[in-house]
GROMACS .gro file of C-alpha atoms in nm:
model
  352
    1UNK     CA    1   7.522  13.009   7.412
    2UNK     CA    2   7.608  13.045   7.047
    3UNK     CA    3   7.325  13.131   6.775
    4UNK     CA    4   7.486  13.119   6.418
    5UNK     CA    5   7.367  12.965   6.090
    6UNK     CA    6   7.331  12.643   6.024
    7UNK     CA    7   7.563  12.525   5.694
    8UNK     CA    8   7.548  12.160   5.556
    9UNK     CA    9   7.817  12.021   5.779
   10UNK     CA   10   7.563  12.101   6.037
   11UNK     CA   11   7.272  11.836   5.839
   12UNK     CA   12   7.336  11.490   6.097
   13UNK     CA   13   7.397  11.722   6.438
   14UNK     CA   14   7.050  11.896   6.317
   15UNK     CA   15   6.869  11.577   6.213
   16UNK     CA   16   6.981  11.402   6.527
   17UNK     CA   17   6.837  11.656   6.729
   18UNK     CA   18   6.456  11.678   6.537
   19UNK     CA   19   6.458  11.322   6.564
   20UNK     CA   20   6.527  11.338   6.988
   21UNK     CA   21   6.312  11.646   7.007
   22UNK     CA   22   5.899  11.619   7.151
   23UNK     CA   23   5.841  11.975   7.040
   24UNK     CA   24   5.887  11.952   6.647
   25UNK     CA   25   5.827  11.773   6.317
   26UNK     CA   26   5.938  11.685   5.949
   27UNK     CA   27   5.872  12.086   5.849
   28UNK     CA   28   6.174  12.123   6.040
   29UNK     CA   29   6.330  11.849   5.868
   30UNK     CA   30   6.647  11.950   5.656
   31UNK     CA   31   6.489  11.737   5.380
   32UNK     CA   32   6.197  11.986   5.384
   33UNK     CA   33   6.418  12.266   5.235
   34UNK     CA   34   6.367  12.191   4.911
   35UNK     CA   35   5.946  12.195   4.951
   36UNK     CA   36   5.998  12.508   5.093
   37UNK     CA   37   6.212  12.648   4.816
   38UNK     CA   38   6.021  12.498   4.546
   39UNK     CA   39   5.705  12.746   4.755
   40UNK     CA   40   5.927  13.050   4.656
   41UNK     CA   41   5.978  13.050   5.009
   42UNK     CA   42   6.345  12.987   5.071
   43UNK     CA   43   6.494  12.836   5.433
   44UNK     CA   44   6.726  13.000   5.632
   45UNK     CA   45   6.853  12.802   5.879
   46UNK     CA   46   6.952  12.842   6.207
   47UNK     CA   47   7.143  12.680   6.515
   48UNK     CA   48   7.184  12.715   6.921
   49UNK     CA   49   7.433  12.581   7.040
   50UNK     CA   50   7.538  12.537   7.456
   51UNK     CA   51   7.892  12.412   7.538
   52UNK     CA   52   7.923  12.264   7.167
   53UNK     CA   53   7.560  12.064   7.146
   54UNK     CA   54   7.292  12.190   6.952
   55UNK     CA   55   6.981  12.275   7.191
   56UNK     CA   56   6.778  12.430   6.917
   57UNK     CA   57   6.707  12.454   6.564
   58UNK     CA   58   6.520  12.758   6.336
   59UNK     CA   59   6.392  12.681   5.977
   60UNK     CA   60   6.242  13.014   5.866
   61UNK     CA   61   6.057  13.042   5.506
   62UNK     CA   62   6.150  13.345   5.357
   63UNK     CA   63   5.846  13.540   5.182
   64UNK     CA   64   5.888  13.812   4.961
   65UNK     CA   65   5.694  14.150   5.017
   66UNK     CA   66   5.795  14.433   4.832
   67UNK     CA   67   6.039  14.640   4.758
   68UNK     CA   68   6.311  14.384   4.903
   69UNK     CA   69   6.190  14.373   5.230
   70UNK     CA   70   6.052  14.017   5.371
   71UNK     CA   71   5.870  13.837   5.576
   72UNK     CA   72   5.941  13.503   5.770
   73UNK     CA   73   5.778  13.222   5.886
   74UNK     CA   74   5.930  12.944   6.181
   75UNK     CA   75   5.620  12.654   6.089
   76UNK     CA   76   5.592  12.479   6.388
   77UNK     CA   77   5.949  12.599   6.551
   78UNK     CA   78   6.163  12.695   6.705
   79UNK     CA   79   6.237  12.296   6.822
   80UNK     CA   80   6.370  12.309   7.191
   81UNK     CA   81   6.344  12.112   7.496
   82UNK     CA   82   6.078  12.370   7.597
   83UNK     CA   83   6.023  12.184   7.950
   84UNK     CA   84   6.440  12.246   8.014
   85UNK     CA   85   6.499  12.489   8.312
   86UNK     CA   86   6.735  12.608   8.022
   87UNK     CA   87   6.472  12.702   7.800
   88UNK     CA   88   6.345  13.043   7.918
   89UNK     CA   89   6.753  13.134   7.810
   90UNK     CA   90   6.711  13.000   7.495
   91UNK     CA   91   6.410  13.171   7.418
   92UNK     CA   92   6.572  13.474   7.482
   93UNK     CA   93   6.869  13.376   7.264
   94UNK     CA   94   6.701  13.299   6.968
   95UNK     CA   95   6.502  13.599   6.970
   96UNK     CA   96   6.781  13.799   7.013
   97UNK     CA   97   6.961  13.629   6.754
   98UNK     CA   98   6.682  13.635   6.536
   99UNK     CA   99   6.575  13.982   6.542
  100UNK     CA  100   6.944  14.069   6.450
  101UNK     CA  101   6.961  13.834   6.146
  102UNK     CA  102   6.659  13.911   6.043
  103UNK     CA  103   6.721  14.294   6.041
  104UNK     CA  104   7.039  14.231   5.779
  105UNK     CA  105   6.800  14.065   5.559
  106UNK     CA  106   6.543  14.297   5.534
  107UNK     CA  107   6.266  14.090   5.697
  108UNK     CA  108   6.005  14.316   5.869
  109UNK     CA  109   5.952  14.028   6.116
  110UNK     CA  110   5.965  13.682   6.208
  111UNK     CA  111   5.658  13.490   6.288
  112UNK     CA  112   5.771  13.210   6.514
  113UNK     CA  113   5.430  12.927   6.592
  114UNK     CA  114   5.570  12.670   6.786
  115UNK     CA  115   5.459  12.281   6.849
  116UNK     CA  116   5.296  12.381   7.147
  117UNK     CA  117   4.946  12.280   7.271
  118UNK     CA  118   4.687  12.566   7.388
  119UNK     CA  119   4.725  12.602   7.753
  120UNK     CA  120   5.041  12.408   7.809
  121UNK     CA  121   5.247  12.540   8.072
  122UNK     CA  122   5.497  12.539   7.855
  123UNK     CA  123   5.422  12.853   7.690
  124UNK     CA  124   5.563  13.048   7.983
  125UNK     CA  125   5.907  13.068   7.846
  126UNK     CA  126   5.736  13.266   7.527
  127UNK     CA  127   5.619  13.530   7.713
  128UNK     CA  128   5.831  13.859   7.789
  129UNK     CA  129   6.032  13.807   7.483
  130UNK     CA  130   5.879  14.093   7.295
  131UNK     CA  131   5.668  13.877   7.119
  132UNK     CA  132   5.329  13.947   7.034
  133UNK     CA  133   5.087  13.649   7.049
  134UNK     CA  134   4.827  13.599   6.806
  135UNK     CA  135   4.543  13.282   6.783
  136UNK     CA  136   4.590  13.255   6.420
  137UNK     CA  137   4.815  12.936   6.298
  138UNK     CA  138   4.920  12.961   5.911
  139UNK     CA  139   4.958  12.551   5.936
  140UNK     CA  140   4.616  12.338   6.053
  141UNK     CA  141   4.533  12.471   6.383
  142UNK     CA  142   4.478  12.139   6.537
  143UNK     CA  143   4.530  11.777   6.485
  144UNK     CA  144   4.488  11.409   6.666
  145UNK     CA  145   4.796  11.209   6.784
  146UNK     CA  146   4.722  10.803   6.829
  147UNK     CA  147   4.963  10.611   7.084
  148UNK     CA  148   5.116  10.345   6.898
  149UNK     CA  149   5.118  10.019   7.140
  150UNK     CA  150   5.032   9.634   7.016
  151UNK     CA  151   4.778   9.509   6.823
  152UNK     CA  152   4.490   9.427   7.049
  153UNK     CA  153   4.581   9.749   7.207
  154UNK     CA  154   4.556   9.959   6.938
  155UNK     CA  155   4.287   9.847   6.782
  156UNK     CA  156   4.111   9.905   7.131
  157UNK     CA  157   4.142  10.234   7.084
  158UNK     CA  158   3.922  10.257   6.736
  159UNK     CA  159   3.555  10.289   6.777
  160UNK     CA  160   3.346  10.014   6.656
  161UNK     CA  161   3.271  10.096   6.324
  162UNK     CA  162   3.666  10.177   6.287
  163UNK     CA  163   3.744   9.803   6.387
  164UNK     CA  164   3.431   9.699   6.186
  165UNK     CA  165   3.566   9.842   5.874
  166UNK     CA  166   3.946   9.753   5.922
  167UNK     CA  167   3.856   9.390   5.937
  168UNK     CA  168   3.589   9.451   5.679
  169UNK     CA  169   3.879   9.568   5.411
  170UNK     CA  170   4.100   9.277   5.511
  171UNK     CA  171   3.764   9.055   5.419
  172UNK     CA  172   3.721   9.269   5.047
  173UNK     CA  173   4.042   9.129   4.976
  174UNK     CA  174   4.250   9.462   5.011
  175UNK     CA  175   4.601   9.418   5.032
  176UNK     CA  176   4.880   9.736   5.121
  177UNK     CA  177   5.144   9.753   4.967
  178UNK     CA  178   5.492   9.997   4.996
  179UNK     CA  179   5.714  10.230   4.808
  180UNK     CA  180   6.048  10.326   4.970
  181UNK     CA  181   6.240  10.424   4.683
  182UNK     CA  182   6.276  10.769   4.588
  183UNK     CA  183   6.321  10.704   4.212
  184UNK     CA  184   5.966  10.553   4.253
  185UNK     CA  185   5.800  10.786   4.055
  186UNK     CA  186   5.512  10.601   3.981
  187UNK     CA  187   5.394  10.606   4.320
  188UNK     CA  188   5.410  10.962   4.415
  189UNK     CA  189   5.213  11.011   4.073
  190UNK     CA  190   4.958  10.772   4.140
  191UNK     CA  191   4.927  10.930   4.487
  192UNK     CA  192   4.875  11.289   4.357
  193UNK     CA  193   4.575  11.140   4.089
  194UNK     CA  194   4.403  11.003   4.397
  195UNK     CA  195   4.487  11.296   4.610
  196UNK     CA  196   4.387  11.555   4.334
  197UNK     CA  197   4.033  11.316   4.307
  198UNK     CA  198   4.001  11.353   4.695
  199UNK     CA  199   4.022  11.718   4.671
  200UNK     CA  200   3.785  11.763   4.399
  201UNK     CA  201   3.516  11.587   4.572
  202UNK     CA  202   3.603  11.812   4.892
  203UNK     CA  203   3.641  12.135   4.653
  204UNK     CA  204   4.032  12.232   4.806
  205UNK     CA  205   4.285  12.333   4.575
  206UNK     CA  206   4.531  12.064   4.442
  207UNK     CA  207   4.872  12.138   4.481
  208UNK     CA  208   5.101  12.085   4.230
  209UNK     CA  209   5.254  11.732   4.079
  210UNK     CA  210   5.641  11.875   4.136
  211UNK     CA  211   5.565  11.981   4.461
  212UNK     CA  212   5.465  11.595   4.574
  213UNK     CA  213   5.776  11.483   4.344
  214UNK     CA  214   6.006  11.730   4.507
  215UNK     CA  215   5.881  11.607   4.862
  216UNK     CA  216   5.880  11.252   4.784
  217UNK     CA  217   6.251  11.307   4.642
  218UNK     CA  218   6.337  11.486   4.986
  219UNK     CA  219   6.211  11.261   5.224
  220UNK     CA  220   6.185  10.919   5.076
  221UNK     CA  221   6.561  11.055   4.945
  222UNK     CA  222   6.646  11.080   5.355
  223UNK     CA  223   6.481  10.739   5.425
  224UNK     CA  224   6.191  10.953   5.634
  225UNK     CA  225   5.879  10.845   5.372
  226UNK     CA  226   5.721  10.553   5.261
  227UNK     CA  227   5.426  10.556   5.011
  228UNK     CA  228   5.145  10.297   5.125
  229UNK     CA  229   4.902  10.161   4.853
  230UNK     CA  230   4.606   9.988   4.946
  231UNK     CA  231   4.503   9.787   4.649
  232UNK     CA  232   4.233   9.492   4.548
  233UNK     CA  233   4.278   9.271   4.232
  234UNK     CA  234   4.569   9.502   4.186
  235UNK     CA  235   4.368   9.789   4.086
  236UNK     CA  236   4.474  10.091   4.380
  237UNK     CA  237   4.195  10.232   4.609
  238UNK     CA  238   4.401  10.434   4.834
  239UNK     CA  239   4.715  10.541   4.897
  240UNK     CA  240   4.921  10.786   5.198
  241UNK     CA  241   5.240  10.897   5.266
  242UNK     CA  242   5.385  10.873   5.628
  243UNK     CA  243   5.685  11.080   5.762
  244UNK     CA  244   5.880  10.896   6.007
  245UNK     CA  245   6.108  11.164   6.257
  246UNK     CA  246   6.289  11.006   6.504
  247UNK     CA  247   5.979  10.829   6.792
  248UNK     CA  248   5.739  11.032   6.581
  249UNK     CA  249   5.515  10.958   6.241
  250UNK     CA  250   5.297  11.215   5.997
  251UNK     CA  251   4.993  11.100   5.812
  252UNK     CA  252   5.124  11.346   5.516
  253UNK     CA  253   4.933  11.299   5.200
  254UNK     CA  254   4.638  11.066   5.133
  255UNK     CA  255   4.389  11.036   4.852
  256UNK     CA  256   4.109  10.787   4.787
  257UNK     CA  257   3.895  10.592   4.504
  258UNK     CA  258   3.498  10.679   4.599
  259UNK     CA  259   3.303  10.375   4.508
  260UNK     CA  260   3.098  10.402   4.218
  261UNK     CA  261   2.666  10.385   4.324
  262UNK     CA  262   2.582  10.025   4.367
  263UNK     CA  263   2.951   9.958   4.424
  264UNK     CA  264   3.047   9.722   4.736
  265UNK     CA  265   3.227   9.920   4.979
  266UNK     CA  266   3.624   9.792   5.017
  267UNK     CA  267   3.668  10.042   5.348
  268UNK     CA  268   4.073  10.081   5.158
  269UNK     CA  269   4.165  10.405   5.375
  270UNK     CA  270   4.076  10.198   5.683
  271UNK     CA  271   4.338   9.912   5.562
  272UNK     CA  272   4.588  10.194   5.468
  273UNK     CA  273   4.593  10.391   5.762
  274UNK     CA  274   4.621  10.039   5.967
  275UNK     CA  275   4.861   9.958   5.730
  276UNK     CA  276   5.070  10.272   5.835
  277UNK     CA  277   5.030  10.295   6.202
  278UNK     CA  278   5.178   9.960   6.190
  279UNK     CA  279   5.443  10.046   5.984
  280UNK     CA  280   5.502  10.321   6.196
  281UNK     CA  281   5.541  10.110   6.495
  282UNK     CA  282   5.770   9.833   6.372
  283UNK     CA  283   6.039  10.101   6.297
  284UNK     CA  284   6.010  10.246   6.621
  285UNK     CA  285   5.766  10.532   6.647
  286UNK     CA  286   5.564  10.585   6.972
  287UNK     CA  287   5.325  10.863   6.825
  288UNK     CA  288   5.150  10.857   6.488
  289UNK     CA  289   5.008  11.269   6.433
  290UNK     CA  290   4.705  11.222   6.208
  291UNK     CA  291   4.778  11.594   6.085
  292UNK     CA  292   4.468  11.819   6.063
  293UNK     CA  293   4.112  11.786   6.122
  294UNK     CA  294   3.800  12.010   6.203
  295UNK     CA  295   3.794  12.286   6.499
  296UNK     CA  296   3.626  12.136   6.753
  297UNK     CA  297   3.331  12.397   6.723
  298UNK     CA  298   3.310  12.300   6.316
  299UNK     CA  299   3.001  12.174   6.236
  300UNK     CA  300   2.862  11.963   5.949
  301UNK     CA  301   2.900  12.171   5.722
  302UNK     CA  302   3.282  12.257   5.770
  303UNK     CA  303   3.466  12.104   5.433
  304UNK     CA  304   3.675  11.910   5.718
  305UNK     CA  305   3.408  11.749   5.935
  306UNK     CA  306   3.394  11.401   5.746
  307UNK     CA  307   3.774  11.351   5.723
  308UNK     CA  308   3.783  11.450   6.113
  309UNK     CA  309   3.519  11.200   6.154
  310UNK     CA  310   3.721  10.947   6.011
  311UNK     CA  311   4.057  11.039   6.159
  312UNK     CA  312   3.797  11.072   6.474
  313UNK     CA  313   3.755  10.700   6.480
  314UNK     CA  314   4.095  10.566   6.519
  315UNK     CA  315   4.109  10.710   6.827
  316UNK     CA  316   4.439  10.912   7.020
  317UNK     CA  317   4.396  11.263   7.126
  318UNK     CA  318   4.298  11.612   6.982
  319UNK     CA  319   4.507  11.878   7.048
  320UNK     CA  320   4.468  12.240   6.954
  321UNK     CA  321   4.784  12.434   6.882
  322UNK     CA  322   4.823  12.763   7.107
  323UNK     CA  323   4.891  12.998   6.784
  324UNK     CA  324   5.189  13.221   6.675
  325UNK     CA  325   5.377  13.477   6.773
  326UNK     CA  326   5.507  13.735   6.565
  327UNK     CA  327   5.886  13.895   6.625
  328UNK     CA  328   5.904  14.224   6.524
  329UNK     CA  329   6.218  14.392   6.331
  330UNK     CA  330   6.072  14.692   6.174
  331UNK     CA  331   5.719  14.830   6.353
  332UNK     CA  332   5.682  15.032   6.167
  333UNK     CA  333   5.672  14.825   5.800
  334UNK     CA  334   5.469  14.537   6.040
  335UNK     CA  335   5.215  14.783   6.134
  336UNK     CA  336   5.120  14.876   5.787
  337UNK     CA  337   5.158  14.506   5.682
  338UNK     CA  338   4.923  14.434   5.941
  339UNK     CA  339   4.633  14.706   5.825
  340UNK     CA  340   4.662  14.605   5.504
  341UNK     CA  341   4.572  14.235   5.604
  342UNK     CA  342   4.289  14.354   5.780
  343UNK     CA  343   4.149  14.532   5.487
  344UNK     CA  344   4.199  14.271   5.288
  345UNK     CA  345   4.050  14.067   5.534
  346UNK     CA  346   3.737  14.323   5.579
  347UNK     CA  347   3.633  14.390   5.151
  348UNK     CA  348   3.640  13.975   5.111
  349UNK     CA  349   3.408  13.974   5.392
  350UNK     CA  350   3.205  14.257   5.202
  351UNK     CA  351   3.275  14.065   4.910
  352UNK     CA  352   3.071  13.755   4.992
   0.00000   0.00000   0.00000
């Protein structure tokens, strides 16, 4: 086995792979680069390679501490064939070859949190890699994935008042339309008004305008994203962006229009995320990730709960991720790191 860095001749072998792989997703894409860079939190890319075939990829975000030292960060990664007979070698490659690279560029450690479900048996292979496990996921912690089969079948799968308001929004009159160019910059900015209205109402932070250009640029750039827009009379509702990897799509960004009181109700995210699933479908994918909702203990009151109800309806399965696990270069630079977390951590908690 060969571990080395990836360069850009490497782009096609690497895409090829994330596209064939069941254990990753578009933040390994090499599209995704330039969200991570516009973060502050450069890539560094990595490859294995077995007998001249890539078997594994690393994308790790490099965050800045102090005094030159760093941190990094493998979201949802490394990608392997983590069911392989191979793979318990290629665990131990990778962290081999990571803890080396990582020690010539100052990074204190390397927290790797794989696409692996809690429980799976899968997440043998992780363990006596001097790794230490922790619950704690820096991405959502857990998300629904819909099957994506026929029509009837499909839509078998919603609950009634899913199907109820899916054919209700066809009845308002709302049409979907779609935005495939990457130039398009009116629809990434129309998607970030309804997005930023969204996140009002839910009181999250909005991310920034250029960061949703400089994703839409990536992906839509790599022919991975289209922009759906779910519109009546013209005037736009709703509109989501879907990731398409390989047999696999990602309900990325979405934003709505609330109806004004004494306002019919045109159900548009119901048409839109029809819309997509269908999309997602025609051009191949098997498995449509609705991306983040509630913990399943979350109650009412979690700022989550109605957007996992909704997500809730359209059926598929929930699936909590099985955490992180944190490679460590320098102990001790990570132990202090660590206790100053926890502090942190401890005078918020005073705090409030």
């Amino acid at each position: 086995m060969h571990f080395r860095p990836a360069t850009d001749a490497d782009a096609m072998a690497w895409q090829a792979f994330l596209a064939g792989a069941e254990f990753g997703d578009f933040l390994h894409d090499w599209a995704w680069a330039d969200v991570a860079a516009f973060d502050g939190q450069p890539q560094r890319r990595y490859v294995l390679e077995e007998d001249g075939a890539v078997v594994a990829i690393v994308a790790a975000q490099e965050r800045a501490l102090w005094r030159g030292r760093t941190f990094w960060y493998v979201p949802h990664g490394p990608v392997l064939d983590y069911r392989d007979p191979a793979a318990i070698d290629r665990v131990r490659a990778l962290t081999i070859g990571l803890r080396e690279v990582a020690r010539q560029h100052a990074a204190i450690a390397v927290k790797l949190e794989p696409r692996l479900e809690a429980g799976a048996p899968e997440l043998a292979v992780l363990r006596g890699r001097g790794l230490r496990s922790t619950a704690e996921t820096l991405q959502v912690g857990q998300t629904r994935i819909v099957e994506l089969t026929d029509d009837d079948a499909l839509m078998a799968q919603f609950d009634k008042d899913t199907r109820y308001s899916v054919r209700r929004a066809d009845r308002e009159g709302v049409v979907v339309e779609m935005a495939e160019d990457a130039g398009d910059t009116a629809a990434i900015d129309a998607l970030h008004a309804l997005v930023g209205e969204t996140q009002r109402r839910a009181g999250f932070p909005m991310p920034p305008l250029d960061r949703y250009r400089v994703a839409w640029r990536a992906l839509a750039g790599a022919r991975r994203a289209v922009i759906l827009e779910a519109r009546r009379e013209g005037e736009l509702l709703a509109s989501g962006m879907v990731v398409i990897e390989g047999d696999r799509s990602y309900y990325l960004f979405s934003g709505s229009r609330r109806e004004e009181r004494g306002e019919p109700k045109r159900y548009a995210s119901y048409a839109l995320q029809w819309a997509m699933m269908r999309l997602a479908r025609d051009r191949g994918v098997r498995l449509h990730d609705l991306w983040g909702v509630a913990p399943p203990d979350a109650g009412p009151d979690h700022p989550w709960h109605g957007v996992g109800l909704f997500k809730k309806g359209f059926g598929g399965r929930e699936i909590l991720w099985a955490g992180s696990w944190d490679l460590v270069v320098d102990p001790t630079l990570y132990r202090l790191r660590t206790a100053v977390g926890m502090l942190r951590g401890l005078v918020r908690r005073v705090r409030r």
